[in-house]
């Protein structure tokens, strides 16, 4: 049996005015794999994520989720198809408690709209789901603290939790370890590994140790094109990739 890719991009282009940021991206993310997207600053990685998540419209090309066309879907429609994006900057409600942030995320993923929130908020079903996620991200000790009081690394963990709370099967994480020290980054990667088991992950990451330790496959975006895709060891040995990263210590 052939399993459809979780995500398939064909010839995806994005232009801002006269500037071509993405020049024809082909990318396949297999269902259940952890796929890293790497590339120099300004390569177009975040722009690509915004197209996949439906926040911006591609100028050309096609994006499929689980084999179905998703090129022109809204962000809401895309999240309904099971794709969640977490942001380079954190997206929690700072004055709500950690637990209530998670409850909101569970509720937001339901189809029954805001008017049903009063009925569901505090329901055992929603609380149980929020508690599961709370445990998975290791924030039980902070359940009732305002999210804004968490450390930066904890807020990023909560951010991941918000994506998980909605039940997404495909996660896009844009630089999840940005701004963390080495110990925090290592913990974040462990958390991502544990919580994405059985899901599909596409992740932008600059920390090469993290990329090579976590990813099943790696794609390299340079000047708006994917120049290589392969297992971490293949990418490390790829001459074109080395050239694109010349002087950055890549592959050492
Ligand atoms: N809204 C926009 N308008 C014009 N140019 C943009 C816009 N967003 C991003 N860009 C440009 O697109 C290029 C790629 O940006 P980005 O996707 O953020 O790269 P990366 O995430 O790989 O660092 C950059 O040159 C950036 O200046
Ligand atoms: Mg970026």
PDB file of N, CA and C in Angstrom, residues 99 103 106 122-135:
ATOM      1  N   UNK A  99      -3.029  26.273  32.054  1.00  0.00           N
ATOM      2  CA  UNK A  99      -4.106  25.307  31.840  1.00  0.00           C
ATOM      3  C   UNK A  99      -5.210  25.897  30.961  1.00  0.00           C
ATOM      4  N   UNK A 103      -6.825  24.759  27.456  1.00  0.00           N
ATOM      5  CA  UNK A 103      -8.261  24.523  27.258  1.00  0.00           C
ATOM      6  C   UNK A 103      -8.783  25.296  26.044  1.00  0.00           C
ATOM      7  N   UNK A 106      -7.777  23.450  22.936  1.00  0.00           N
ATOM      8  CA  UNK A 106      -8.616  22.258  22.724  1.00  0.00           C
ATOM      9  C   UNK A 106      -9.954  22.696  22.126  1.00  0.00           C
ATOM     10  N   UNK A 122     -14.450  23.933  30.781  1.00  0.00           N
ATOM     11  CA  UNK A 122     -14.587  23.308  32.090  1.00  0.00           C
ATOM     12  C   UNK A 122     -15.222  21.930  32.029  1.00  0.00           C
ATOM     13  N   UNK A 123     -15.611  21.470  30.836  1.00  0.00           N
ATOM     14  CA  UNK A 123     -16.161  20.113  30.745  1.00  0.00           C
ATOM     15  C   UNK A 123     -15.040  19.104  30.981  1.00  0.00           C
ATOM     16  N   UNK A 124     -15.425  17.943  31.492  1.00  0.00           N
ATOM     17  CA  UNK A 124     -14.428  16.919  31.829  1.00  0.00           C
ATOM     18  C   UNK A 124     -13.631  16.510  30.598  1.00  0.00           C
ATOM     19  N   UNK A 125     -14.293  16.471  29.466  1.00  0.00           N
ATOM     20  CA  UNK A 125     -13.644  16.050  28.219  1.00  0.00           C
ATOM     21  C   UNK A 125     -12.498  16.995  27.848  1.00  0.00           C
ATOM     22  N   UNK A 126     -12.809  18.283  27.874  1.00  0.00           N
ATOM     23  CA  UNK A 126     -11.822  19.294  27.504  1.00  0.00           C
ATOM     24  C   UNK A 126     -10.691  19.320  28.541  1.00  0.00           C
ATOM     25  N   UNK A 127     -11.074  19.248  29.824  1.00  0.00           N
ATOM     26  CA  UNK A 127     -10.057  19.267  30.874  1.00  0.00           C
ATOM     27  C   UNK A 127      -9.117  18.075  30.779  1.00  0.00           C
ATOM     28  N   UNK A 128      -9.675  16.917  30.460  1.00  0.00           N
ATOM     29  CA  UNK A 128      -8.840  15.715  30.367  1.00  0.00           C
ATOM     30  C   UNK A 128      -7.815  15.861  29.246  1.00  0.00           C
ATOM     31  N   UNK A 129      -8.278  16.381  28.129  1.00  0.00           N
ATOM     32  CA  UNK A 129      -7.379  16.582  26.990  1.00  0.00           C
ATOM     33  C   UNK A 129      -6.292  17.608  27.338  1.00  0.00           C
ATOM     34  N   UNK A 130      -6.704  18.702  27.988  1.00  0.00           N
ATOM     35  CA  UNK A 130      -5.745  19.740  28.382  1.00  0.00           C
ATOM     36  C   UNK A 130      -4.731  19.172  29.375  1.00  0.00           C
ATOM     37  N   UNK A 131      -5.195  18.320  30.284  1.00  0.00           N
ATOM     38  CA  UNK A 131      -4.293  17.702  31.258  1.00  0.00           C
ATOM     39  C   UNK A 131      -3.286  16.761  30.603  1.00  0.00           C
ATOM     40  N   UNK A 132      -3.742  16.017  29.613  1.00  0.00           N
ATOM     41  CA  UNK A 132      -2.831  15.122  28.880  1.00  0.00           C
ATOM     42  C   UNK A 132      -1.694  15.923  28.266  1.00  0.00           C
ATOM     43  N   UNK A 133      -2.074  17.031  27.629  1.00  0.00           N
ATOM     44  CA  UNK A 133      -1.061  17.842  26.954  1.00  0.00           C
ATOM     45  C   UNK A 133      -0.133  18.497  27.985  1.00  0.00           C
ATOM     46  N   UNK A 134      -0.736  18.969  29.080  1.00  0.00           N
ATOM     47  CA  UNK A 134       0.044  19.572  30.157  1.00  0.00           C
ATOM     48  C   UNK A 134       1.136  18.610  30.636  1.00  0.00           C
ATOM     49  N   UNK A 135       0.770  17.356  30.803  1.00  0.00           N
ATOM     50  CA  UNK A 135       1.749  16.355  31.240  1.00  0.00           C
ATOM     51  C   UNK A 135       2.794  16.118  30.156  1.00  0.00           C
TER      52      UNK A 135
END
